[in-house]
XYZ file of C-alpha atoms in Angstrom:
716
model
C 91.340 73.383 97.592
C 88.711 73.815 100.280
C 87.714 76.436 102.848
C 86.353 76.206 106.382
C 84.161 79.155 107.329
C 81.028 79.638 109.411
C 79.914 82.556 107.237
C 79.190 82.858 103.577
C 81.921 84.339 101.462
C 83.614 84.438 98.107
C 86.989 82.777 97.881
C 89.366 83.316 94.986
C 91.947 80.668 94.098
C 94.578 81.807 91.665
C 95.722 79.057 89.271
C 99.243 77.850 89.497
C 101.507 79.403 86.955
C 102.329 76.796 84.362
C 104.738 77.352 81.565
C 103.226 76.676 78.207
C 104.626 73.482 76.831
C 105.923 73.849 73.310
C 105.229 70.909 71.049
C 107.807 69.833 68.515
C 107.231 68.054 65.240
C 108.280 64.774 66.865
C 105.507 65.206 69.455
C 102.903 65.640 66.745
C 104.361 62.609 64.993
C 103.803 60.373 68.020
C 100.556 62.006 69.164
C 97.527 59.840 68.507
C 99.643 56.993 67.177
C 98.751 53.643 68.671
C 102.136 52.222 67.703
C 104.121 54.898 69.527
C 107.078 52.643 70.211
C 110.258 53.979 68.574
C 108.231 56.940 67.262
C 111.091 59.348 67.935
C 113.573 57.164 66.074
C 111.134 56.713 63.206
C 110.611 60.472 63.005
C 114.357 61.140 62.906
C 114.823 58.485 60.218
C 111.990 59.981 58.182
C 113.435 63.484 58.484
C 116.918 62.356 57.483
C 115.623 60.388 54.513
C 113.464 63.265 53.290
C 116.386 65.665 53.627
C 118.448 63.450 51.325
C 115.581 63.110 48.840
C 114.937 66.854 48.831
C 118.612 67.543 48.185
C 118.552 65.175 45.204
C 115.439 66.795 43.732
C 116.880 70.293 44.097
C 120.095 69.257 42.370
C 118.061 67.678 39.585
C 115.984 70.857 39.204
C 119.139 72.978 38.970
C 120.646 70.659 36.353
C 117.494 70.703 34.237
C 117.209 74.513 34.393
C 120.896 75.180 33.736
C 120.650 74.860 29.956
C 117.571 77.090 29.810
C 119.094 79.734 32.082
C 122.384 79.749 30.144
C 120.560 80.381 26.872
C 118.596 83.211 28.491
C 121.788 84.810 29.784
C 123.336 84.608 26.306
C 120.284 86.371 24.903
C 120.509 89.056 27.568
C 124.190 89.517 26.809
C 123.438 89.995 23.116
C 120.658 92.509 23.735
C 122.867 94.310 26.250
C 125.705 94.572 23.733
C 123.299 96.108 21.221
C 122.445 98.790 23.770
C 126.094 99.570 24.459
C 126.838 99.939 20.733
C 124.291 102.728 20.301
C 126.739 105.561 19.838
C 124.766 108.052 17.783
C 121.357 109.572 18.149
C 120.325 108.175 14.762
C 121.127 104.625 15.946
C 119.085 105.209 19.080
C 116.080 106.195 16.974
C 116.427 103.110 14.793
C 116.458 100.784 17.801
C 114.029 102.655 20.003
C 110.933 100.712 19.008
C 112.396 97.263 19.672
C 112.184 95.956 23.223
C 114.167 92.713 23.746
C 111.643 90.095 24.833
C 112.195 86.478 25.857
C 109.111 84.281 25.411
C 109.630 81.518 27.957
C 107.285 78.576 27.238
C 107.043 76.553 30.465
C 104.034 74.321 29.794
C 100.652 73.822 31.411
C 102.096 72.746 34.779
C 101.457 76.193 36.220
C 102.110 75.133 39.817
C 105.755 74.455 38.943
C 106.376 77.848 37.363
C 107.047 79.650 40.642
C 110.041 77.443 41.354
C 111.434 78.055 37.869
C 111.012 81.829 38.092
C 112.535 81.856 41.562
C 115.638 80.081 40.278
C 115.771 82.377 37.228
C 115.590 85.513 39.391
C 118.375 84.247 41.642
C 120.638 83.425 38.684
C 120.042 86.797 37.042
C 120.665 88.701 40.285
C 123.861 86.766 40.937
C 125.400 86.890 37.455
C 123.766 89.616 35.367
C 121.949 92.439 37.092
C 120.467 93.388 40.468
C 117.459 94.959 38.736
C 115.100 91.976 38.384
C 111.379 92.472 38.991
C 108.723 89.742 38.885
C 105.108 90.738 38.321
C 101.816 88.880 38.515
C 98.565 89.739 36.800
C 96.612 90.006 40.057
C 99.010 92.727 41.232
C 98.676 94.798 38.059
C 95.024 95.506 37.347
C 95.955 98.758 35.616
C 99.011 100.448 34.137
C 99.310 102.676 37.204
C 99.504 99.688 39.546
C 101.998 97.986 37.231
C 104.313 101.000 37.117
C 104.055 101.483 40.862
C 104.928 97.837 41.551
C 107.809 98.004 39.097
C 109.332 101.185 40.450
C 108.780 100.241 44.091
C 110.621 96.956 43.700
C 113.398 98.572 41.709
C 113.908 101.102 44.481
C 114.075 98.257 46.960
C 117.189 96.952 45.180
C 119.070 100.119 46.173
C 120.162 99.343 49.754
C 123.077 101.698 50.358
C 121.415 105.099 50.173
C 123.165 108.448 50.481
C 121.506 111.655 51.545
C 122.459 113.580 48.421
C 119.749 115.237 46.390
C 120.540 113.343 43.205
C 119.727 110.054 44.916
C 116.596 111.315 46.616
C 114.224 109.414 44.270
C 115.493 106.088 45.586
C 114.310 106.829 49.122
C 110.871 108.183 48.289
C 107.993 106.346 49.953
C 106.090 103.977 47.646
C 102.929 106.009 48.219
C 104.663 109.120 46.837
C 106.384 107.567 43.822
C 105.735 109.526 40.649
C 105.016 106.873 38.037
C 106.700 108.385 35.001
C 109.372 107.342 32.530
C 111.426 110.433 33.327
C 111.515 109.539 36.997
C 112.584 105.959 36.140
C 115.340 106.998 33.754
C 116.701 109.579 36.227
C 116.767 106.943 38.961
C 118.598 104.446 36.733
C 121.154 107.052 35.662
C 121.825 108.008 39.288
C 122.198 104.425 40.469
C 124.478 103.274 37.649
C 126.677 106.323 38.091
C 128.224 104.663 41.124
C 131.418 102.760 40.601
C 130.523 99.854 42.914
C 127.046 98.912 41.775
C 127.195 95.429 43.229
C 127.679 96.742 46.769
C 124.941 99.346 46.499
C 122.302 97.165 44.926
C 122.571 93.789 46.561
C 124.192 92.560 49.699
C 126.631 89.712 49.312
C 126.811 90.026 45.509
C 130.155 90.232 43.825
C 130.565 93.535 41.921
C 132.573 91.863 39.153
C 129.761 89.465 38.326
C 127.325 92.262 37.391
C 127.573 93.741 33.942
C 128.455 97.335 33.212
C 125.217 99.320 32.875
C 123.178 96.266 33.912
C 119.809 95.808 32.220
C 116.443 96.075 33.931
C 114.693 92.708 33.622
C 110.908 92.594 34.062
C 109.369 89.131 34.348
C 105.666 88.650 33.608
C 105.054 85.331 35.347
C 101.582 84.678 33.905
C 101.521 86.628 30.685
C 98.215 85.122 29.482
C 96.375 86.485 32.550
C 97.440 90.102 32.077
C 94.897 92.532 30.687
C 95.508 93.381 27.053
C 95.290 97.123 27.718
C 97.894 96.912 30.505
C 100.380 95.021 28.295
C 99.883 97.388 25.374
C 100.394 100.512 27.456
C 103.480 99.145 29.186
C 105.112 98.039 25.920
C 104.459 101.417 24.301
C 105.899 103.218 27.335
C 108.918 100.910 27.395
C 109.672 101.432 23.707
C 109.923 105.175 24.271
C 112.725 104.873 26.810
C 114.885 102.133 25.271
C 117.644 104.601 24.393
C 117.774 105.791 28.026
C 118.327 102.503 29.830
C 118.403 98.803 28.802
C 115.113 97.038 29.420
C 114.426 93.326 28.830
C 111.029 91.642 29.128
C 110.493 87.975 29.962
C 107.043 86.530 29.257
C 106.072 83.384 31.144
C 103.807 81.427 28.789
C 101.897 78.290 29.685
C 100.091 77.580 26.404
C 101.675 78.690 23.122
C 103.848 81.571 21.877
C 100.997 82.538 19.544
C 99.214 83.998 22.574
C 101.471 87.074 22.228
C 100.033 87.883 18.816
C 96.494 87.111 19.993
C 96.719 89.516 22.917
C 98.683 92.270 21.195
C 97.896 93.976 17.891
C 100.548 94.082 15.194
C 101.367 97.727 15.888
C 102.365 96.787 19.456
C 103.920 93.350 18.866
C 106.168 94.898 16.187
C 107.825 96.869 19.000
C 109.085 93.607 20.537
C 112.199 91.730 19.464
C 110.973 88.284 20.526
C 113.194 85.267 21.118
C 111.569 81.912 21.927
C 112.829 79.676 24.761
C 111.397 76.239 25.521
C 111.750 74.552 28.898
C 111.944 70.818 29.439
C 108.654 68.971 29.003
C 106.894 68.128 32.263
C 106.709 64.454 31.197
C 110.445 64.359 30.622
C 110.947 66.097 33.958
C 108.799 63.458 35.668
C 110.835 60.700 34.019
C 113.998 62.254 35.451
C 112.461 62.490 38.929
C 111.254 58.876 38.879
C 114.654 57.747 37.675
C 116.330 59.691 40.497
C 113.993 58.837 43.388
C 112.253 55.552 42.600
C 114.319 53.546 40.127
C 117.338 53.446 42.395
C 118.616 51.454 45.356
C 120.061 54.606 46.954
C 116.956 55.216 49.089
C 115.505 52.342 51.125
C 111.941 53.680 50.971
C 109.929 52.345 48.020
C 106.466 52.883 46.589
C 104.132 50.003 45.903
C 102.672 49.476 42.450
C 99.217 50.880 43.276
C 100.588 53.905 45.128
C 102.934 54.754 42.263
C 100.075 54.357 39.798
C 97.912 56.751 41.838
C 100.627 59.431 41.811
C 101.229 58.990 38.077
C 97.495 59.148 37.305
C 97.145 62.369 39.302
C 100.025 63.811 37.310
C 98.720 62.713 33.896
C 95.018 63.438 34.384
C 94.961 66.433 36.759
C 97.799 68.950 36.885
C 101.014 67.752 35.142
C 102.807 69.101 38.205
C 106.119 67.487 39.091
C 106.209 69.360 42.395
C 102.851 67.868 43.374
C 104.219 64.434 42.478
C 107.154 65.050 44.823
C 104.749 66.222 47.539
C 102.778 63.012 47.071
C 106.011 61.082 47.446
C 106.738 63.008 50.638
C 103.246 62.283 51.966
C 103.745 58.570 51.274
C 107.067 58.664 53.093
C 105.559 60.411 56.113
C 102.528 58.122 56.234
C 104.718 55.013 56.011
C 106.901 56.022 58.957
C 103.892 57.257 60.940
C 101.612 54.247 60.552
C 104.017 51.308 60.273
C 105.922 50.453 63.492
C 108.504 48.360 61.608
C 109.456 51.311 59.402
C 112.197 51.885 61.961
C 114.128 49.300 59.893
C 113.683 51.317 56.669
C 117.202 52.712 56.602
C 120.678 51.806 55.379
C 121.547 48.142 55.746
C 124.313 48.577 58.329
C 122.127 50.797 60.470
C 119.193 48.389 60.069
C 121.322 45.507 61.361
C 122.101 47.492 64.520
C 118.444 48.323 65.053
C 117.385 44.699 64.614
C 119.548 43.721 67.584
C 117.681 46.269 69.763
C 114.143 45.250 68.781
C 111.724 44.888 71.677
C 109.538 41.801 72.173
C 106.491 43.709 70.874
C 108.383 44.621 67.702
C 109.355 40.971 67.256
C 105.683 40.098 67.449
C 104.958 42.724 64.818
C 107.445 40.993 62.522
C 105.768 37.636 63.103
C 102.414 39.163 62.092
C 103.688 40.270 58.683
C 102.116 38.389 55.783
C 105.402 37.907 53.988
C 107.133 36.614 57.117
C 104.331 34.147 57.832
C 104.687 32.900 54.265
C 108.418 32.507 54.885
C 107.821 30.600 58.134
C 105.390 28.218 56.448
C 108.054 27.314 53.896
C 110.504 26.253 56.620
C 110.804 22.907 58.379
C 108.584 22.289 61.396
C 111.395 22.581 63.964
C 112.588 25.822 62.338
C 109.043 27.194 62.449
C 108.819 26.630 66.194
C 112.111 28.411 66.825
C 111.156 31.417 64.689
C 107.819 31.789 66.462
C 109.164 31.440 70.017
C 112.817 32.501 70.143
C 113.453 36.248 69.675
C 117.223 35.896 69.305
C 116.841 33.421 66.443
C 114.227 35.689 64.916
C 116.600 38.677 64.954
C 119.359 36.693 63.240
C 116.909 35.573 60.563
C 115.621 39.113 60.093
C 119.163 40.366 59.502
C 119.633 37.758 56.780
C 116.279 38.592 55.206
C 117.039 42.322 55.196
C 120.342 41.623 53.471
C 118.493 39.575 50.848
C 116.047 42.456 50.377
C 118.863 44.971 49.843
C 120.549 42.589 47.398
C 117.257 42.197 45.549
C 117.032 45.965 45.015
C 120.628 46.235 43.805
C 119.982 43.521 41.211
C 116.449 44.572 40.285
C 117.017 48.052 38.900
C 119.998 47.292 36.572
C 118.161 44.331 35.041
C 115.024 46.481 34.698
C 117.010 49.061 32.725
C 118.554 46.370 30.540
C 115.139 44.926 29.742
C 113.838 48.393 28.893
C 116.807 48.935 26.563
C 115.670 45.929 24.518
C 111.920 46.581 24.777
C 112.149 50.255 23.783
C 113.227 49.182 20.277
C 110.087 47.076 19.702
C 107.176 48.344 17.587
C 104.012 49.364 19.491
C 105.861 48.949 22.826
C 104.061 45.861 24.255
C 105.466 46.492 27.765
C 105.131 50.266 27.640
C 107.158 53.082 26.174
C 108.332 54.549 29.485
C 110.445 52.636 31.969
C 107.962 53.527 34.721
C 105.322 51.458 32.903
C 107.670 48.490 32.799
C 108.459 48.994 36.498
C 104.748 48.967 37.408
C 104.235 45.794 35.362
C 107.095 44.077 37.189
C 105.759 45.162 40.592
C 102.233 43.977 39.842
C 102.939 40.341 38.913
C 105.529 38.010 37.392
C 106.075 39.884 34.181
C 107.293 36.808 32.278
C 103.873 35.184 32.786
C 101.961 37.975 31.025
C 100.815 37.905 27.416
C 102.551 41.224 26.742
C 105.912 39.774 27.722
C 105.409 36.694 25.547
C 104.532 38.846 22.554
C 107.565 41.032 23.263
C 109.862 37.984 23.307
C 108.370 36.790 20.029
C 109.050 40.205 18.521
C 112.621 40.067 19.764
C 113.144 36.613 18.282
C 111.406 36.837 14.920
C 110.925 40.501 14.043
C 113.198 42.904 15.844
C 116.472 41.002 15.592
C 115.906 40.265 11.919
C 115.296 43.969 11.302
C 118.033 45.328 13.549
C 121.428 45.851 12.038
C 124.484 44.482 13.748
C 125.583 47.972 14.811
C 122.236 48.656 16.525
C 122.342 45.341 18.356
C 125.898 46.007 19.482
C 124.833 49.458 20.762
C 122.071 47.890 22.917
C 124.482 45.336 24.364
C 127.050 48.043 25.106
C 124.355 50.011 26.930
C 123.434 46.950 29.018
C 127.078 46.327 29.918
C 127.441 49.968 30.949
C 124.289 49.803 33.105
C 125.437 46.722 34.993
C 129.008 47.995 35.325
C 127.833 51.319 36.804
C 125.653 49.575 39.393
C 126.932 48.386 42.750
C 125.490 44.887 42.344
C 128.300 42.389 42.969
C 126.025 39.462 42.118
C 125.742 40.671 38.522
C 129.455 40.494 37.736
C 129.064 37.137 35.982
C 126.151 38.511 33.968
C 128.243 41.490 32.900
C 131.071 39.200 31.791
C 128.626 37.069 29.813
C 127.246 40.125 28.028
C 130.774 41.278 27.247
C 131.492 37.897 25.684
C 128.427 38.200 23.467
C 129.482 41.727 22.586
C 132.966 40.573 21.530
C 131.486 37.815 19.395
C 129.211 40.260 17.603
C 132.086 42.629 16.934
C 134.224 39.865 15.460
C 131.453 38.344 13.425
C 131.487 38.819 9.640
C 127.860 38.117 8.969
C 127.557 40.977 6.512
C 130.038 39.349 4.119
C 128.241 35.990 4.270
C 124.879 37.597 3.540
C 126.341 39.518 0.644
C 127.857 36.354 -0.898
C 124.547 34.498 -0.502
C 122.654 37.356 -2.150
C 125.043 37.472 -5.122
C 124.711 33.681 -5.675
C 120.917 33.913 -5.573
C 120.901 36.732 -8.098
C 123.123 34.758 -10.470
C 120.755 31.775 -10.284
C 117.769 33.996 -11.038
C 119.482 35.657 -13.998
C 120.013 32.282 -15.705
C 116.234 31.765 -16.055
C 114.646 34.081 -18.544
C 111.067 32.818 -18.902
C 108.332 33.533 -16.345
C 107.676 29.869 -15.442
C 111.269 29.102 -14.466
C 111.520 32.415 -12.621
C 108.488 31.645 -10.414
C 109.776 28.135 -9.774
C 113.165 29.422 -8.673
C 111.630 31.981 -6.304
C 109.443 29.320 -4.677
C 112.424 27.035 -4.202
C 114.394 29.832 -2.571
C 111.486 30.601 -0.249
C 111.135 26.958 0.816
C 114.862 26.616 1.334
C 114.932 29.678 3.611
C 112.006 28.340 5.618
C 113.721 25.057 6.449
C 117.341 26.094 6.203
C 119.685 25.762 9.144
C 120.195 28.863 11.246
C 123.422 30.720 10.697
C 125.921 31.333 13.481
C 124.882 34.975 13.657
C 121.221 34.045 14.160
C 122.132 31.426 16.746
C 124.057 34.047 18.667
C 121.068 36.396 18.633
C 118.850 33.641 20.020
C 121.350 33.023 22.807
C 121.270 36.703 23.765
C 117.469 36.673 23.981
C 117.506 33.527 26.131
C 120.112 35.054 28.424
C 118.089 38.270 28.893
C 114.998 36.166 29.576
C 116.852 34.202 32.271
C 117.966 37.458 33.935
C 114.365 38.688 33.964
C 113.078 35.502 35.572
C 115.809 35.524 38.226
C 115.884 39.191 39.255
C 112.567 40.844 38.302
C 110.453 38.947 40.811
C 107.626 41.155 42.214
C 108.501 42.936 45.431
C 105.502 41.417 47.220
C 107.159 38.023 46.886
C 110.117 39.247 48.944
C 110.083 38.606 52.691
C 109.818 41.749 54.862
C 108.916 43.914 51.898
C 106.365 45.686 54.158
C 109.281 47.329 55.976
C 110.295 49.373 52.919
C 107.242 49.462 50.630
C 104.280 51.769 51.158
C 101.133 50.272 49.629
C 98.228 52.023 51.388
C 96.443 53.785 48.552
C 93.303 54.779 50.491
C 95.143 57.272 52.679
C 96.882 58.744 49.657
C 93.631 59.159 47.735
C 91.938 60.864 50.693
C 94.658 63.515 50.853
C 95.432 63.996 47.161
C 92.264 63.113 45.234
C 89.910 65.857 46.339
C 86.174 65.023 46.407
C 84.612 68.316 47.574
C 80.999 67.303 46.968
C 81.265 64.183 49.110
C 83.092 66.119 51.837
C 80.456 68.874 51.852
C 77.609 66.397 52.006
C 79.249 64.527 54.868
C 79.900 67.733 56.807
C 76.371 69.122 56.344
C 74.472 65.861 56.692
C 76.557 64.410 59.561
C 78.358 67.255 61.371
C 79.479 64.828 64.086
C 81.906 63.288 61.566
C 84.059 66.429 61.746
C 83.046 68.211 64.975
C 83.113 65.087 67.206
C 80.436 66.590 69.478
C 78.333 63.961 71.234
C 75.290 66.258 71.139
C 75.314 66.066 67.324
C 74.796 62.316 67.189
C 71.448 61.368 65.670
C 69.710 58.501 63.946
C 69.700 58.186 60.185
C 67.066 60.475 58.673
C 66.648 62.613 61.801
C 67.604 66.274 62.175
C 69.464 66.943 65.458
C 68.200 69.953 67.331
C 71.696 71.085 68.269
C 73.123 71.011 64.737
C 74.463 74.224 63.148
C 71.957 76.305 61.233
C 73.391 75.480 57.829
C 73.165 71.742 58.596
C 69.505 72.066 59.573
C 68.698 74.050 56.428
C 70.628 71.582 54.284
C 68.834 68.501 55.646
C 65.475 70.227 55.236
C 66.216 71.132 51.627
C 66.970 67.470 50.854
C 63.288 66.715 51.488
C 62.148 69.178 48.799
C 61.827 68.895 45.066
C 63.356 71.006 42.308
C 61.730 74.221 43.531
C 61.750 75.073 47.249
C 59.174 77.374 48.825
C 61.073 79.768 51.091
C 58.071 80.276 53.409
C 57.643 76.558 54.015
C 61.394 76.185 54.402
C 61.441 78.956 57.019
C 58.528 77.399 58.929
C 60.274 74.036 59.076
C 63.533 75.711 60.111
C 61.747 77.660 62.879
C 60.118 74.479 64.181
C 63.490 72.791 64.570
C 65.075 75.854 66.202
C 62.205 76.358 68.641
C 62.459 72.708 69.627
C 66.136 73.218 70.242
C 65.593 76.380 72.298
C 62.665 74.798 74.200
C 60.983 78.147 74.687
C 57.340 79.029 75.401
C 55.074 80.830 72.971
C 55.774 84.324 74.381
C 59.534 84.039 73.936
C 58.940 82.379 70.569
C 57.325 85.553 69.228
C 60.288 87.602 70.387
C 62.726 85.295 68.644
C 61.082 85.403 65.221
C 63.406 88.135 63.974
C 66.485 86.289 65.224
C 65.353 83.005 63.666
C 64.580 84.809 60.417
C 68.103 86.280 60.328
C 69.676 82.911 61.091
C 67.626 81.340 58.301
C 68.700 84.000 55.786
C 72.323 83.452 56.689
C 72.003 79.660 56.318
C 70.288 80.006 52.934
C 72.953 82.466 51.759
C 75.680 80.025 52.732
C 73.949 77.207 50.831
C 73.693 79.489 47.803
C 77.381 80.331 48.097
C 78.230 76.611 48.187
C 76.164 76.014 45.040
C 73.267 73.965 46.383
C 70.509 76.442 45.465
C 70.006 79.509 43.273
C 67.294 82.147 42.810
C 64.721 81.436 40.106
C 62.503 83.716 38.015
C 59.716 81.147 37.759
C 58.407 81.992 41.242
C 59.604 84.927 43.294
C 59.219 83.190 46.651
C 61.014 80.023 45.526
C 64.599 78.955 44.974
C 65.804 76.254 42.597
C 67.673 73.251 43.882
C 70.926 72.535 41.996
C 71.577 69.032 43.322
C 69.640 65.811 43.082
C 69.213 62.746 45.253
C 70.537 62.858 48.794
C 73.998 64.237 48.020
């Protein structure tokens, strides 16, 4: 745009109206990605795969909670029946001091409790009562706030409101609610007087599924965090109105049920009729999740040994949170599809074959750069190597075959892994680990049969375990192995399953117990013939020598054959995944990215941000040499770098003078303006020092009034 005018003037050019472009998740997925080819297809594949995984985890969570929720509902039904049986006033007085209370011990994985309480509230509202209220300690600092939260949320359950005077309490504004037991009992009596309580209290709920005179359930999600005075007052108030309406308390406990008696005196805890409920251990829950997501060939995406170990270590040593483990799995999935261009082939085998045929020349070159594929090419004949490196059509055919081999490897790997764990779990001291995830990590790391732990485990199987195991126990292990292989979809293991069934039939038909019994009786008769000590010792030594060099029985020979057969299956099918060609397509092994996102290091991040602000702000003006303080840096960065040059005690006057020198150099002002800016610089310095104190780098000290103490050491 230009203007032609002989006179001076001001020209206004209105910008063209542009519609704001909305960015989708797929756009963010491909934005900033150097390997943007097939990014849309990779994003769709990632979304579809995560949707399937999320569905599996939700089903698993529902199955694990079903037993706990059913037992809670049975307890509620029993307490509700006790309320309905109170016919006389005398019975009401006898029961009035007992408030039904369910102590729900969920474990120290506090971050997973919200999901459990959400599912519990939904089940109770669908099957038991519409009056379910969940409370947190931060919402209830006093008894007044607790009662107001309780009554407000109970009123919110009543959707279909009439204009009659008797139902006026249900439409009162929360700011005008009178927090009293009389008000609560009158409201409950008015609401339950309706014939169709399901329609009036919850939309979409079936009236027949709610109980008659449904109880009011109050859930204390974090019972340990509630103030003792608040709990005491609420329990005393609740015990006074038990004959008016049914009330049930649910305490969410993370530590131990004894916390109830530590927080409440005996006079108050005696008013509670406590029933203990224990949820599934977080370790057992993790084992179920790993079995469902990782130890299966259902999902093509796999975690490498180091990545899986990082997620397990975070779980065991940080939070015990299964949900955080699943989020880490999701992050690994997203990072794999975002960073690896060949992850477009990480899908079902039939779909992967179609995508291989449509690979571009650049994608073919990406395949040739893979370490596993180069190892495969080097093992081929020279003429075959030339064709694979130059001909894309031949490469695609080979890739299809290799992907089929990789899918077959997974179908065979997991059943054999479970069979090996069935044998190893019966060994003393668990040389290959007690959990199957430990055995899986050992198999991913290296050839497990070449480790000392595996050799010691085989020795235990041969010389200790099988001599100690009864025939029934050995038969049970073999039956479990046959069931594992039969339930898998591995067609290549049919012969192995038949072989195990043959061994199983031989064990069932064997009469080793009778032979051992006859041998024992004969030995006892020989010992009883000798009465003196000399002949007795001689006979025992002869029996010991004869057992050392005696020929193995048929039963023992059969046990040795079973061990050899299991060992051959391990060597054939439990090869490490890194030895498989094209394993990079399905396995995510980048642990650095995972650690940066999941293993928080706040001190390092703070030091990097304050010492080198360019690392985060990406402003060219902030670039500086090592050891220099940039003039254009934020105030807190200048104050931080200056405080690194001080000792344990920092003189505030000297610190301010140094700070002012840097600021004046940045402003490039003369002495007159410098005097006018002293107040502004002083205020900026105070703010920077306050921020450093808030971050924990310095603190006030009583040794010298004009000094502050430094809380860090070194340069970080």
